[in-house]
JSON list of C-alpha atoms in Angstrom, two decimals:
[
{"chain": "F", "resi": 1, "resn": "UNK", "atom": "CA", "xyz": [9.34, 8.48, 27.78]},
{"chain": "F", "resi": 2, "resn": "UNK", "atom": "CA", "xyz": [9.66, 7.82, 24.32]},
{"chain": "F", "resi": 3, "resn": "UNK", "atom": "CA", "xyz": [12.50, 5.62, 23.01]},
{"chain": "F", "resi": 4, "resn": "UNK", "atom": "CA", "xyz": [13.59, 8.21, 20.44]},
{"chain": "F", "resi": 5, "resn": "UNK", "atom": "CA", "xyz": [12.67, 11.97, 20.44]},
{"chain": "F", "resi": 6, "resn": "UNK", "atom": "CA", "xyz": [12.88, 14.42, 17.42]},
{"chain": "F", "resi": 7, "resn": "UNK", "atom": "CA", "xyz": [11.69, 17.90, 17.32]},
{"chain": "F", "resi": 8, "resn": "UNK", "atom": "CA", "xyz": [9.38, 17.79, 13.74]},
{"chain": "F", "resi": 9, "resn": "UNK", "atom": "CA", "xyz": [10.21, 20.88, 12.53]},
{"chain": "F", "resi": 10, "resn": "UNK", "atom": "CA", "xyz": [9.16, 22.15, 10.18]},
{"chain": "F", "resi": 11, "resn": "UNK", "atom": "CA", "xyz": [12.82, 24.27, 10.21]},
{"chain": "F", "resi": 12, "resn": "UNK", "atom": "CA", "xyz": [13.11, 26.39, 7.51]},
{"chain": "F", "resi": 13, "resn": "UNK", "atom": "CA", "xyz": [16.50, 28.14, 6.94]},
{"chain": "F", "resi": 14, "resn": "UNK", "atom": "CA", "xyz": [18.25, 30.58, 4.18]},
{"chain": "F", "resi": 15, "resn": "UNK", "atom": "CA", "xyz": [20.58, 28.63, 1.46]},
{"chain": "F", "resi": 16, "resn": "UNK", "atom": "CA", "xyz": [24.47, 28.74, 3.05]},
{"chain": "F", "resi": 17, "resn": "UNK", "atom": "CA", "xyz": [22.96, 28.07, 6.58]},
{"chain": "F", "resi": 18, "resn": "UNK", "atom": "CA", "xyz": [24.44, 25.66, 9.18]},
{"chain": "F", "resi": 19, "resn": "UNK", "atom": "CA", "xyz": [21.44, 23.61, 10.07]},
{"chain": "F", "resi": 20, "resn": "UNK", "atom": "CA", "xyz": [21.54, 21.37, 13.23]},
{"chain": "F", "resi": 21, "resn": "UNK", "atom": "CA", "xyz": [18.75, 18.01, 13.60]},
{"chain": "F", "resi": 22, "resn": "UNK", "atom": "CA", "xyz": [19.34, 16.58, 17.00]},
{"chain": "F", "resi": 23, "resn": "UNK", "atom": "CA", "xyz": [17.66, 13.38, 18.55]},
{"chain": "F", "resi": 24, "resn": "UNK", "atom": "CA", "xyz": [17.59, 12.30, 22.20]},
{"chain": "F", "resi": 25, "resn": "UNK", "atom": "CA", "xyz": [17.29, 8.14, 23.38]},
{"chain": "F", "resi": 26, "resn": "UNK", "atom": "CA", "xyz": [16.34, 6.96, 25.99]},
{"chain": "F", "resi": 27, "resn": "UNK", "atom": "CA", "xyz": [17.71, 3.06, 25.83]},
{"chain": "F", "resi": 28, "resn": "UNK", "atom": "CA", "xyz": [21.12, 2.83, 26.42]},
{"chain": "F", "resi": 29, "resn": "UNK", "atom": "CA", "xyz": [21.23, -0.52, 24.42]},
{"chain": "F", "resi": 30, "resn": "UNK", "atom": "CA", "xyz": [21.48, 1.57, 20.97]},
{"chain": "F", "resi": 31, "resn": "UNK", "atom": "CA", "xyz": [25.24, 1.43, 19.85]},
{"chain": "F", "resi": 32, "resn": "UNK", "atom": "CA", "xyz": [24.56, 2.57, 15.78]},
{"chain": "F", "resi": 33, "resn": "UNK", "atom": "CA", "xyz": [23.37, 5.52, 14.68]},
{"chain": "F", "resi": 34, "resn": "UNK", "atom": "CA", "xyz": [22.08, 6.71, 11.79]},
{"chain": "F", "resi": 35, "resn": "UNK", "atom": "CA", "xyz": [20.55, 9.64, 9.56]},
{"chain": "F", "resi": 36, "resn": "UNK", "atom": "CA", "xyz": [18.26, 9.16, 6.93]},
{"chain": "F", "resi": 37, "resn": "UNK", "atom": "CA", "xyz": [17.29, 11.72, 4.19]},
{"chain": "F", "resi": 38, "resn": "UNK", "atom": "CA", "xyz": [13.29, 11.12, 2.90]},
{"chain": "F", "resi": 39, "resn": "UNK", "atom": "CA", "xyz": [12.03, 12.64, -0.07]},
{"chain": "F", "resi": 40, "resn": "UNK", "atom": "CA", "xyz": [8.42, 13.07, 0.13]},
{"chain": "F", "resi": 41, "resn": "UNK", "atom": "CA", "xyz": [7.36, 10.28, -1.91]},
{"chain": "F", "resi": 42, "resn": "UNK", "atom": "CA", "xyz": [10.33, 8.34, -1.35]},
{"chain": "F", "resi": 43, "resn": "UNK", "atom": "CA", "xyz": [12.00, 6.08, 0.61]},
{"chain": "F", "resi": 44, "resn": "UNK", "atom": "CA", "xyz": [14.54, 7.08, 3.62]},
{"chain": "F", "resi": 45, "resn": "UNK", "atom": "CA", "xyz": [18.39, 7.34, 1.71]},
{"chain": "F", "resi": 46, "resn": "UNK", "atom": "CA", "xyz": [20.95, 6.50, 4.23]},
{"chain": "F", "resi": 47, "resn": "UNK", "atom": "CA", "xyz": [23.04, 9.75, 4.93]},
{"chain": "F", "resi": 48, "resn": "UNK", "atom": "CA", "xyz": [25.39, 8.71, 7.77]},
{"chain": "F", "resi": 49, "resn": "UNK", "atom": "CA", "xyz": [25.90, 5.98, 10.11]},
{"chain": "F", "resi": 50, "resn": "UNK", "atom": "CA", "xyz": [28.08, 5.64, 13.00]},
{"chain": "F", "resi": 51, "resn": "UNK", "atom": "CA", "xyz": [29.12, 3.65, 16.03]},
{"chain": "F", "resi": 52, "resn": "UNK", "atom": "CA", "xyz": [31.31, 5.42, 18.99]},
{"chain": "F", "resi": 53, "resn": "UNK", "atom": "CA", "xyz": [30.78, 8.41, 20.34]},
{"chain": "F", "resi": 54, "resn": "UNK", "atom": "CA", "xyz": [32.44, 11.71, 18.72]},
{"chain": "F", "resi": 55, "resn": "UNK", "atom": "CA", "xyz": [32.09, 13.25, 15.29]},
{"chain": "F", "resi": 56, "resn": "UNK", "atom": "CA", "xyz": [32.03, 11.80, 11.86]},
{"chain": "F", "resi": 57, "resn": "UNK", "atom": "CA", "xyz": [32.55, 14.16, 8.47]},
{"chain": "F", "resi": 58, "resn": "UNK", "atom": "CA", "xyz": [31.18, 13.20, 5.13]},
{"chain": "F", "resi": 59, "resn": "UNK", "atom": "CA", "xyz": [31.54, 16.35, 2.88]},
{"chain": "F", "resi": 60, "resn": "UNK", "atom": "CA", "xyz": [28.74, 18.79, 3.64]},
{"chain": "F", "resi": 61, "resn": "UNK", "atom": "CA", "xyz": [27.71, 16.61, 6.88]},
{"chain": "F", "resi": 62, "resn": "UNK", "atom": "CA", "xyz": [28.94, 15.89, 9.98]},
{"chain": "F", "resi": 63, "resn": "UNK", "atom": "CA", "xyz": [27.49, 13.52, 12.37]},
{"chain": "F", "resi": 64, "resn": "UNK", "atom": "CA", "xyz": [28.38, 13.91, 16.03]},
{"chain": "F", "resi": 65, "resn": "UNK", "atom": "CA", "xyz": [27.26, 11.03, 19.13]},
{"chain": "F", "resi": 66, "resn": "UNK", "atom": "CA", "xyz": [27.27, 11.84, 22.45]},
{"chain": "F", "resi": 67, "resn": "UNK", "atom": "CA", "xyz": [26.40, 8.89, 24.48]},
{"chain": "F", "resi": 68, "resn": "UNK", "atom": "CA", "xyz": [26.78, 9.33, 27.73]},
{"chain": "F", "resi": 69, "resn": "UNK", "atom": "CA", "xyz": [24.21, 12.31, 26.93]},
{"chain": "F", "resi": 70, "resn": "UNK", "atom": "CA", "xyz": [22.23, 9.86, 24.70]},
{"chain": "F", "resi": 71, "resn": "UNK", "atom": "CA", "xyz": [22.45, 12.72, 22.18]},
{"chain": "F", "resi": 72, "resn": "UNK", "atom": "CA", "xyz": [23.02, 13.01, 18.58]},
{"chain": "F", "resi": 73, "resn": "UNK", "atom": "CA", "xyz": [22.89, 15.76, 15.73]},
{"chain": "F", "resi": 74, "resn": "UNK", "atom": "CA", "xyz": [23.56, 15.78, 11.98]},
{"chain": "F", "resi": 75, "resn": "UNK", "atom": "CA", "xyz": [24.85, 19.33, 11.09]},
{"chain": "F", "resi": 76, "resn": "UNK", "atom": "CA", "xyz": [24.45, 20.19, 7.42]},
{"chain": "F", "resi": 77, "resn": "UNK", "atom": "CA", "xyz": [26.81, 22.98, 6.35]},
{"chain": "F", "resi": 78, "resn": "UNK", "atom": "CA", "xyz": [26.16, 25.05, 3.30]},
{"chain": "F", "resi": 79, "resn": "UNK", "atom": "CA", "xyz": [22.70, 24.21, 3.10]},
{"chain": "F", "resi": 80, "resn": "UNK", "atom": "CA", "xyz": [21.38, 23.70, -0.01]},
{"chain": "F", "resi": 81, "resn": "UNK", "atom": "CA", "xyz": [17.48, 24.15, -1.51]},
{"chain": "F", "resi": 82, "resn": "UNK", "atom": "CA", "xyz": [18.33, 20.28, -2.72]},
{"chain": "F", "resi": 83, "resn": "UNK", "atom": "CA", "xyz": [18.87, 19.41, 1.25]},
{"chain": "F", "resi": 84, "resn": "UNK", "atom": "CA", "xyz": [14.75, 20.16, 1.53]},
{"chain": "F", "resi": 85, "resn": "UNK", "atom": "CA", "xyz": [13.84, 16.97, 2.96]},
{"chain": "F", "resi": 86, "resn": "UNK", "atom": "CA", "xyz": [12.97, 15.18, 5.90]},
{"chain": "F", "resi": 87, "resn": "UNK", "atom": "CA", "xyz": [15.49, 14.26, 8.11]},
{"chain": "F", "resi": 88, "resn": "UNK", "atom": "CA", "xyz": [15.21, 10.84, 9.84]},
{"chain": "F", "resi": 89, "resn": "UNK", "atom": "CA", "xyz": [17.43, 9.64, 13.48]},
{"chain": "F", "resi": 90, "resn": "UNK", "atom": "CA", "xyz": [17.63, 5.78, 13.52]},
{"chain": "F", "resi": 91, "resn": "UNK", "atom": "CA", "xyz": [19.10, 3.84, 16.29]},
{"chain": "F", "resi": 92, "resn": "UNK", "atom": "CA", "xyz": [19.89, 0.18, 16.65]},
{"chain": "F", "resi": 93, "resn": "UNK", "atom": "CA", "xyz": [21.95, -2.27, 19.04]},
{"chain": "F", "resi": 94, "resn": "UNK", "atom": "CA", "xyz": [24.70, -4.46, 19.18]},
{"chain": "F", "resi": 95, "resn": "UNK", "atom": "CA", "xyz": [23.12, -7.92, 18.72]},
{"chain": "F", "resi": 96, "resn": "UNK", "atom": "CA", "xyz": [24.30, -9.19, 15.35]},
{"chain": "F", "resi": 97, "resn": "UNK", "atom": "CA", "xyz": [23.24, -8.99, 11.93]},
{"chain": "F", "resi": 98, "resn": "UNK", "atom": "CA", "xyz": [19.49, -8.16, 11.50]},
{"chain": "F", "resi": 99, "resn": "UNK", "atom": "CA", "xyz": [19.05, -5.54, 13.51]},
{"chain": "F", "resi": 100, "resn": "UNK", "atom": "CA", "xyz": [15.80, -3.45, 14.04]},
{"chain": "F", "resi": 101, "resn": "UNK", "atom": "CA", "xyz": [15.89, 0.28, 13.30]},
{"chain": "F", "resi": 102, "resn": "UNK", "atom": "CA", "xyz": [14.02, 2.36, 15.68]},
{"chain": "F", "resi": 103, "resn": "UNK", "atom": "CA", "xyz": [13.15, 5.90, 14.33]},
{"chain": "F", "resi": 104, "resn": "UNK", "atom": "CA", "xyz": [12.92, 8.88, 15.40]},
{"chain": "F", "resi": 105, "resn": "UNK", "atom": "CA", "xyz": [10.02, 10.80, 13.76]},
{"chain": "F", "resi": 106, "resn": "UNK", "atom": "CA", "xyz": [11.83, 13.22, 11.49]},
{"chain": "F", "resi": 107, "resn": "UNK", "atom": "CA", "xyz": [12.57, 16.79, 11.20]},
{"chain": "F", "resi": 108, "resn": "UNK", "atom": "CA", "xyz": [11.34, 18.27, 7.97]},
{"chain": "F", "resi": 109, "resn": "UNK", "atom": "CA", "xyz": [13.70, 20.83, 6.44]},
{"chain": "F", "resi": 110, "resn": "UNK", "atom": "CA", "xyz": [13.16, 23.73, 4.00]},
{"chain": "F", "resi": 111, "resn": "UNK", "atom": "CA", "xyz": [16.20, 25.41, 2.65]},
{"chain": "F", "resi": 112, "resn": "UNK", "atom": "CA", "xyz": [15.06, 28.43, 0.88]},
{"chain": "F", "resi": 113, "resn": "UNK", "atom": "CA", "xyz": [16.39, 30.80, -2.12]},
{"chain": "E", "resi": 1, "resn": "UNK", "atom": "CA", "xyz": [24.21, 1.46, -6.99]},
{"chain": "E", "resi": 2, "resn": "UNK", "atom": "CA", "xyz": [22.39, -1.19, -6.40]},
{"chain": "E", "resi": 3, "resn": "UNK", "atom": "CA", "xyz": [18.94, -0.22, -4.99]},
{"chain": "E", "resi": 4, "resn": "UNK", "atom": "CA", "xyz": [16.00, -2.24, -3.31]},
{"chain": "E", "resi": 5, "resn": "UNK", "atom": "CA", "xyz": [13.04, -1.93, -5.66]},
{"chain": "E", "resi": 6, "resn": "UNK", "atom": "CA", "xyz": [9.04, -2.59, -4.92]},
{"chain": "E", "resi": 7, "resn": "UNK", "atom": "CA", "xyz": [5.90, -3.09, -6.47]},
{"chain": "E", "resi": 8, "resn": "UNK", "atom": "CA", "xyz": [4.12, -1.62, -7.19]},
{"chain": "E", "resi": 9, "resn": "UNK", "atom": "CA", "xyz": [4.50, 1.79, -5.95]},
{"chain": "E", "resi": 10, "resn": "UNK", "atom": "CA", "xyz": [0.51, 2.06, -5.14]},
{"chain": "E", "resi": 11, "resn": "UNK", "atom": "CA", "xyz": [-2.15, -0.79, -4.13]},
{"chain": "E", "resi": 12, "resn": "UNK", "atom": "CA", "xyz": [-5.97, 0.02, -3.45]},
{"chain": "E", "resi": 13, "resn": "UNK", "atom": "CA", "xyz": [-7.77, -2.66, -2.22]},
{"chain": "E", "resi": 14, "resn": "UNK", "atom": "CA", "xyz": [-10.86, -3.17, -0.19]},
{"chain": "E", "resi": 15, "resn": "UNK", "atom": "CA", "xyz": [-11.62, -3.78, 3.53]},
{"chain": "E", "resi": 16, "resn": "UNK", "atom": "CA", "xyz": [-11.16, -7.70, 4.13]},
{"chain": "E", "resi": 17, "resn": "UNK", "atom": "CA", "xyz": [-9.20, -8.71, 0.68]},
{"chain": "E", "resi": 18, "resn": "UNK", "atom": "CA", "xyz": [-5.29, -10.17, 0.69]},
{"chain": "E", "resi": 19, "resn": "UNK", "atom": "CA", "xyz": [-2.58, -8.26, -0.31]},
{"chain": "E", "resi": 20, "resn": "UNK", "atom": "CA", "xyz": [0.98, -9.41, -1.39]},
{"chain": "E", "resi": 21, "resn": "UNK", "atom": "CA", "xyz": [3.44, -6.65, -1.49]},
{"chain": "E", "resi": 22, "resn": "UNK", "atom": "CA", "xyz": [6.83, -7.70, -3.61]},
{"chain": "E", "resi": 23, "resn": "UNK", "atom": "CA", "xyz": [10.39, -6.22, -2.86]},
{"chain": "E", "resi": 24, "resn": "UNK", "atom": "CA", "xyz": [13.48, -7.12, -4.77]},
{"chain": "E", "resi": 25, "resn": "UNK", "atom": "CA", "xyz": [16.41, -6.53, -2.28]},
{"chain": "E", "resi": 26, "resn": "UNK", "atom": "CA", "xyz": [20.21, -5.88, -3.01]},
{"chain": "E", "resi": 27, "resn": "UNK", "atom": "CA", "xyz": [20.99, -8.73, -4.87]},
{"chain": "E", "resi": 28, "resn": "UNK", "atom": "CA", "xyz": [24.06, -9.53, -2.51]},
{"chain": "E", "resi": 29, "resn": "UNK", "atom": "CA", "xyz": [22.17, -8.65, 1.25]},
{"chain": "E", "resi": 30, "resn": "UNK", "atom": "CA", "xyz": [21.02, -11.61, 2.91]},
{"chain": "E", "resi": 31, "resn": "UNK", "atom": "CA", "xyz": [18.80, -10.18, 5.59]},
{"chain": "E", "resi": 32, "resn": "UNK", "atom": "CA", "xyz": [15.49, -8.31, 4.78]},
{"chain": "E", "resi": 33, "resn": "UNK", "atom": "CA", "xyz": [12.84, -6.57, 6.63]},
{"chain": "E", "resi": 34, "resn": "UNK", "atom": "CA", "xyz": [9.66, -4.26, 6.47]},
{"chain": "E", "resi": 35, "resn": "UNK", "atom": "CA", "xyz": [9.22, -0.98, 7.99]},
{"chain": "E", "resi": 36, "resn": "UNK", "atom": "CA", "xyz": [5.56, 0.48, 8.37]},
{"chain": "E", "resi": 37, "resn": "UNK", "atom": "CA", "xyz": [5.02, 4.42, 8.28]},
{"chain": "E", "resi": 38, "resn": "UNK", "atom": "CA", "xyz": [1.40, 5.80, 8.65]},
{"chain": "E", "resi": 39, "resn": "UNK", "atom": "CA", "xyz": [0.54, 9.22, 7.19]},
{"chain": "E", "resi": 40, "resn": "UNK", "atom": "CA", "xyz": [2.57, 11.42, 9.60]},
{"chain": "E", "resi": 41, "resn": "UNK", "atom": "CA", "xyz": [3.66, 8.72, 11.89]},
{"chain": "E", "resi": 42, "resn": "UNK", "atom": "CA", "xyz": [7.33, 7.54, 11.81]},
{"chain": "E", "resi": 43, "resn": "UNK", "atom": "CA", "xyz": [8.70, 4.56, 10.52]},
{"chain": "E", "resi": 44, "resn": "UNK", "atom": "CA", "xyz": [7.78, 1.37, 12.69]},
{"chain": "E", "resi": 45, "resn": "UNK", "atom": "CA", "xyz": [9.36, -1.94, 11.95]},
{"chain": "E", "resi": 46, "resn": "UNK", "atom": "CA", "xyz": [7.47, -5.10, 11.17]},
{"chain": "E", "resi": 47, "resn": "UNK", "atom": "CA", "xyz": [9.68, -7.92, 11.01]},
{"chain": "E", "resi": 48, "resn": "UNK", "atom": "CA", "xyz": [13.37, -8.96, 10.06]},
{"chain": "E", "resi": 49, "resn": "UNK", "atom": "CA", "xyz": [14.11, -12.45, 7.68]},
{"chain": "E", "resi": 50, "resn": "UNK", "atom": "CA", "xyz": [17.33, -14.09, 7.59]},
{"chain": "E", "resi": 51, "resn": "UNK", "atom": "CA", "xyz": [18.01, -17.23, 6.61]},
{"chain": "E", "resi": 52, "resn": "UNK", "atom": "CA", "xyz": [14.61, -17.95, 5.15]},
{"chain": "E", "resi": 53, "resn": "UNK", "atom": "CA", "xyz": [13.08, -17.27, 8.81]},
{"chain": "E", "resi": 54, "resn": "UNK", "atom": "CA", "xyz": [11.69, -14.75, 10.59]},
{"chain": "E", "resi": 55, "resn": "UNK", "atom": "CA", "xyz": [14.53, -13.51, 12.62]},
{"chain": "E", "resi": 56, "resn": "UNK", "atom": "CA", "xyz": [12.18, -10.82, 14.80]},
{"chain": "E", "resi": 57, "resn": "UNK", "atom": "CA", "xyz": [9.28, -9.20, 14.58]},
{"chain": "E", "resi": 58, "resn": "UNK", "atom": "CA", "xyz": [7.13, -6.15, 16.56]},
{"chain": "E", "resi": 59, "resn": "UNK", "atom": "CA", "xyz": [3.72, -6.72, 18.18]},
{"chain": "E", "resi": 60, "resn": "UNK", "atom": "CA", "xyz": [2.29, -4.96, 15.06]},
{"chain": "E", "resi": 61, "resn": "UNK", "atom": "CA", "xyz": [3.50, -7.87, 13.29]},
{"chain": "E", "resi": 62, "resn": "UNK", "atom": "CA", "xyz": [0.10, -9.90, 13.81]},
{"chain": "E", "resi": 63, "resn": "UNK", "atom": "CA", "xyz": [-1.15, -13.71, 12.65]},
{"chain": "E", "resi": 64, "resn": "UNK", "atom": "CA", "xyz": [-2.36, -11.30, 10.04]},
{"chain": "E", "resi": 65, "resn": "UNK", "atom": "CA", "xyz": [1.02, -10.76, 8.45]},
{"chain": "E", "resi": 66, "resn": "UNK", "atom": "CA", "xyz": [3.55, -13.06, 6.97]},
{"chain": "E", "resi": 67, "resn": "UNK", "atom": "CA", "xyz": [6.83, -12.94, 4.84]},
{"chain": "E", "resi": 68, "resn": "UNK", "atom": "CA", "xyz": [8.12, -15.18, 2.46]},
{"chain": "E", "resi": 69, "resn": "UNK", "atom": "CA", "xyz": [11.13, -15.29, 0.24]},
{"chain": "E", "resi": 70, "resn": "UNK", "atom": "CA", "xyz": [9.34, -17.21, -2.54]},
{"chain": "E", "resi": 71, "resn": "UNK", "atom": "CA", "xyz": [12.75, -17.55, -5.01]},
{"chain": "E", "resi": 72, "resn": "UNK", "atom": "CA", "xyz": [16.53, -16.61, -4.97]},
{"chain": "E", "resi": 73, "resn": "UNK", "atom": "CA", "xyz": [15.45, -12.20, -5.61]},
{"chain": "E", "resi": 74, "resn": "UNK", "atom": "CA", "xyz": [12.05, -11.63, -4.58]},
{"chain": "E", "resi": 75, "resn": "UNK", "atom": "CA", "xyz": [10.56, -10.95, -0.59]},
{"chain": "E", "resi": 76, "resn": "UNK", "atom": "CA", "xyz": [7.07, -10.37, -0.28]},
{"chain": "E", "resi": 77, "resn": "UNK", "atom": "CA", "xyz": [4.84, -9.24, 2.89]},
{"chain": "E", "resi": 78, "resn": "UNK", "atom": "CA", "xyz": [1.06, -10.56, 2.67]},
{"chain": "E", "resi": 79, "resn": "UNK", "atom": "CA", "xyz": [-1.85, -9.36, 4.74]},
{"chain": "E", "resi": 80, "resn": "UNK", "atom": "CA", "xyz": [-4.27, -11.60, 4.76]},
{"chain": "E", "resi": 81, "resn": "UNK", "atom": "CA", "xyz": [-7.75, -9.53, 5.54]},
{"chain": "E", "resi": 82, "resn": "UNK", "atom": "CA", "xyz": [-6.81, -5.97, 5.18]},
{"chain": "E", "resi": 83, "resn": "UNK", "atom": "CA", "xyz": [-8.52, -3.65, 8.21]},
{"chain": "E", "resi": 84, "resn": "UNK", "atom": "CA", "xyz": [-8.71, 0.16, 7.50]},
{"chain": "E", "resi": 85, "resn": "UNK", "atom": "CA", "xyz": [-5.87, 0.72, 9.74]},
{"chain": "E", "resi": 86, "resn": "UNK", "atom": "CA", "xyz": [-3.37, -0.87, 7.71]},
{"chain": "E", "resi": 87, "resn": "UNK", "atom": "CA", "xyz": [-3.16, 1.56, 5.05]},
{"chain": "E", "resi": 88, "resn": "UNK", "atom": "CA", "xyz": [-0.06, 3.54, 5.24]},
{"chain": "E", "resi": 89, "resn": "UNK", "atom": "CA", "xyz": [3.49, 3.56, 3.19]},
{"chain": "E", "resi": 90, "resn": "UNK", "atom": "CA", "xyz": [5.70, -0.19, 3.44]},
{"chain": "E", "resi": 91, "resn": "UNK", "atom": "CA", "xyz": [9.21, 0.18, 2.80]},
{"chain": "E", "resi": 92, "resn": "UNK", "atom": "CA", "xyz": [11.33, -3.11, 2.55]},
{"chain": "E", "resi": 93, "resn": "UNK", "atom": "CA", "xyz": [15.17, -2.39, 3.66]},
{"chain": "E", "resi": 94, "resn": "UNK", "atom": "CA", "xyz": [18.37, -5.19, 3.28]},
{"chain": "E", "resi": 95, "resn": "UNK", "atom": "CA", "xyz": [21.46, -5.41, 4.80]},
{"chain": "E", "resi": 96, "resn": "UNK", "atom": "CA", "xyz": [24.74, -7.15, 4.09]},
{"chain": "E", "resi": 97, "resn": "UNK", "atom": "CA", "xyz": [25.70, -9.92, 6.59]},
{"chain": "E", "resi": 98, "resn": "UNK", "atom": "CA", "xyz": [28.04, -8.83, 9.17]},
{"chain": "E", "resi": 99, "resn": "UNK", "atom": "CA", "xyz": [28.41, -8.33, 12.69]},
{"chain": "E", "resi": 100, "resn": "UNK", "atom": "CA", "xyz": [26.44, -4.57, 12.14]},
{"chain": "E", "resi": 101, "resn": "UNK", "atom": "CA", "xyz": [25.61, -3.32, 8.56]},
{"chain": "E", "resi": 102, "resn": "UNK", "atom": "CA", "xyz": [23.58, -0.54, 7.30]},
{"chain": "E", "resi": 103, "resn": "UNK", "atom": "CA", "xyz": [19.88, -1.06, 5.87]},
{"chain": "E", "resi": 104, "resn": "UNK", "atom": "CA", "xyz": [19.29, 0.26, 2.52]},
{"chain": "E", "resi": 105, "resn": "UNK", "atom": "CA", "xyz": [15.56, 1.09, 1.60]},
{"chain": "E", "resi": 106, "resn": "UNK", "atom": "CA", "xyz": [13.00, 0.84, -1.32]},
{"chain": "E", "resi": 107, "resn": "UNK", "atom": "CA", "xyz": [10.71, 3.55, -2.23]},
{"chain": "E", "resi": 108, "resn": "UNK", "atom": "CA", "xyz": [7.84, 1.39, -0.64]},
{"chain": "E", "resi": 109, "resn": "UNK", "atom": "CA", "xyz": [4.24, 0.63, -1.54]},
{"chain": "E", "resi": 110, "resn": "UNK", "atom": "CA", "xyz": [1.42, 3.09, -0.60]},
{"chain": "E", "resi": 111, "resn": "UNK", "atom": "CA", "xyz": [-1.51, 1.49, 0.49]},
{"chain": "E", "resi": 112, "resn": "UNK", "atom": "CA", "xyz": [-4.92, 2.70, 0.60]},
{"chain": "E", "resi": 113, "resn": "UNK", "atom": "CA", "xyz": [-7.83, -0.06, 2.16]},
{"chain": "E", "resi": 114, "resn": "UNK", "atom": "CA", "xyz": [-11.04, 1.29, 1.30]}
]
């Protein structure tokens, strides 16, 4: 079983959609999770990052953690065409400063007109 | 903001030949690492620095690879003898000291080993 799972898309949804990315983990040492937005071309942009388990808002996005289900999603409201991206899960523990990311491999969105 | 910046953006260079690959962090982050992502393969990480030493590193991370932080801005990542398989995209990410705190990425170097 992989560490980190993430459907790849590609997803491809009308502008003004709601558009749910989800990851599943498999180690229950991850205790920070984050979203990443990549550009092609680019390097990942840090969305969102969070810690406990529950939701956490940040205008258009909200990031919810479910760890007892060792589930996450980023839900996007509004979508945008500027959203198009690809959409990166990253997980990490609680072990001090310098922590590893592990990735998930990224769900490639397409918001269209 | 203050970004993470690398050069340069694309390196060709042939089977068997060094390669240093330079990455300014956040001027203010104190620990630094490289991330690895293969043409439609996600991002792997190489190795984390703190403290001018390697704090941890994956099994990719070979005696092939090293990291150095040659002055007070730059961190570079040197393969010695390039194999085919190490072309892909290298992103260098920083992080503020703290008990947890987020890593901030460059737009990485593309390499292509011919």
């Amino acid at each position: 079983q992989k560490e980190v799972e993430q459907d790849p898309g590609p997803l491809s949804v009308p502008e003004g959609a709601i558009v749910s990315l989800n990851c599943t983990y498999s180690n229950s040492a991850f205790q920070y999770f984050m979203w990443y937005r990549q550009y092609s071309r680019k390097g990942p942009e840090l969305l969102m990052y969070t810690y406990s388990s529950g939701n956490k808002e940040d205008g258009r996005f909200t990031a919810q953690v479910d760890k007892s289900s060792k589930y996450i999603s980023l839900f996007i409201r509004d979508s945008q065409p500027s959203d198009s991206a690809t959409y990166l899960c990253a997980m990490s523990g609680l072990t001090g400063g310098g922590n590893k990311l592990t990735f998930g491999t990224g769900t490639q969105l397409k918001v269209e007109l | 903001e203050p970004e993470v910046t690398q050069t340069p953006s694309h390196q060709v260079t042939q089977m068997g030949q060094e390669v240093i690959l330079r990455c300014v962090p956040i001027s203010n982050h104190l620990y630094f690492y490289w991330y690895r992502q293969i043409l439609g393969q996600k991002v792997e990480f190489l190795v984390s620095f703190y403290n001018n030493e390697i704090s941890e590193k994956s099994e990719i991370f070979d005696d092939q690879f090293s990291v150095e932080r040659p002055d007070g801005s730059n961190f570079t990542l040197k393969i010695r003898s390039t194999k085919l398989e190490d072309s892909a995209m290298y992103f260098c990410a920083s992080s503020d000291e703290g008990a947890w705190q987020p890593q901030h990425f460059g737009d990485g170097t593309r390499l292509s080993i011919l």
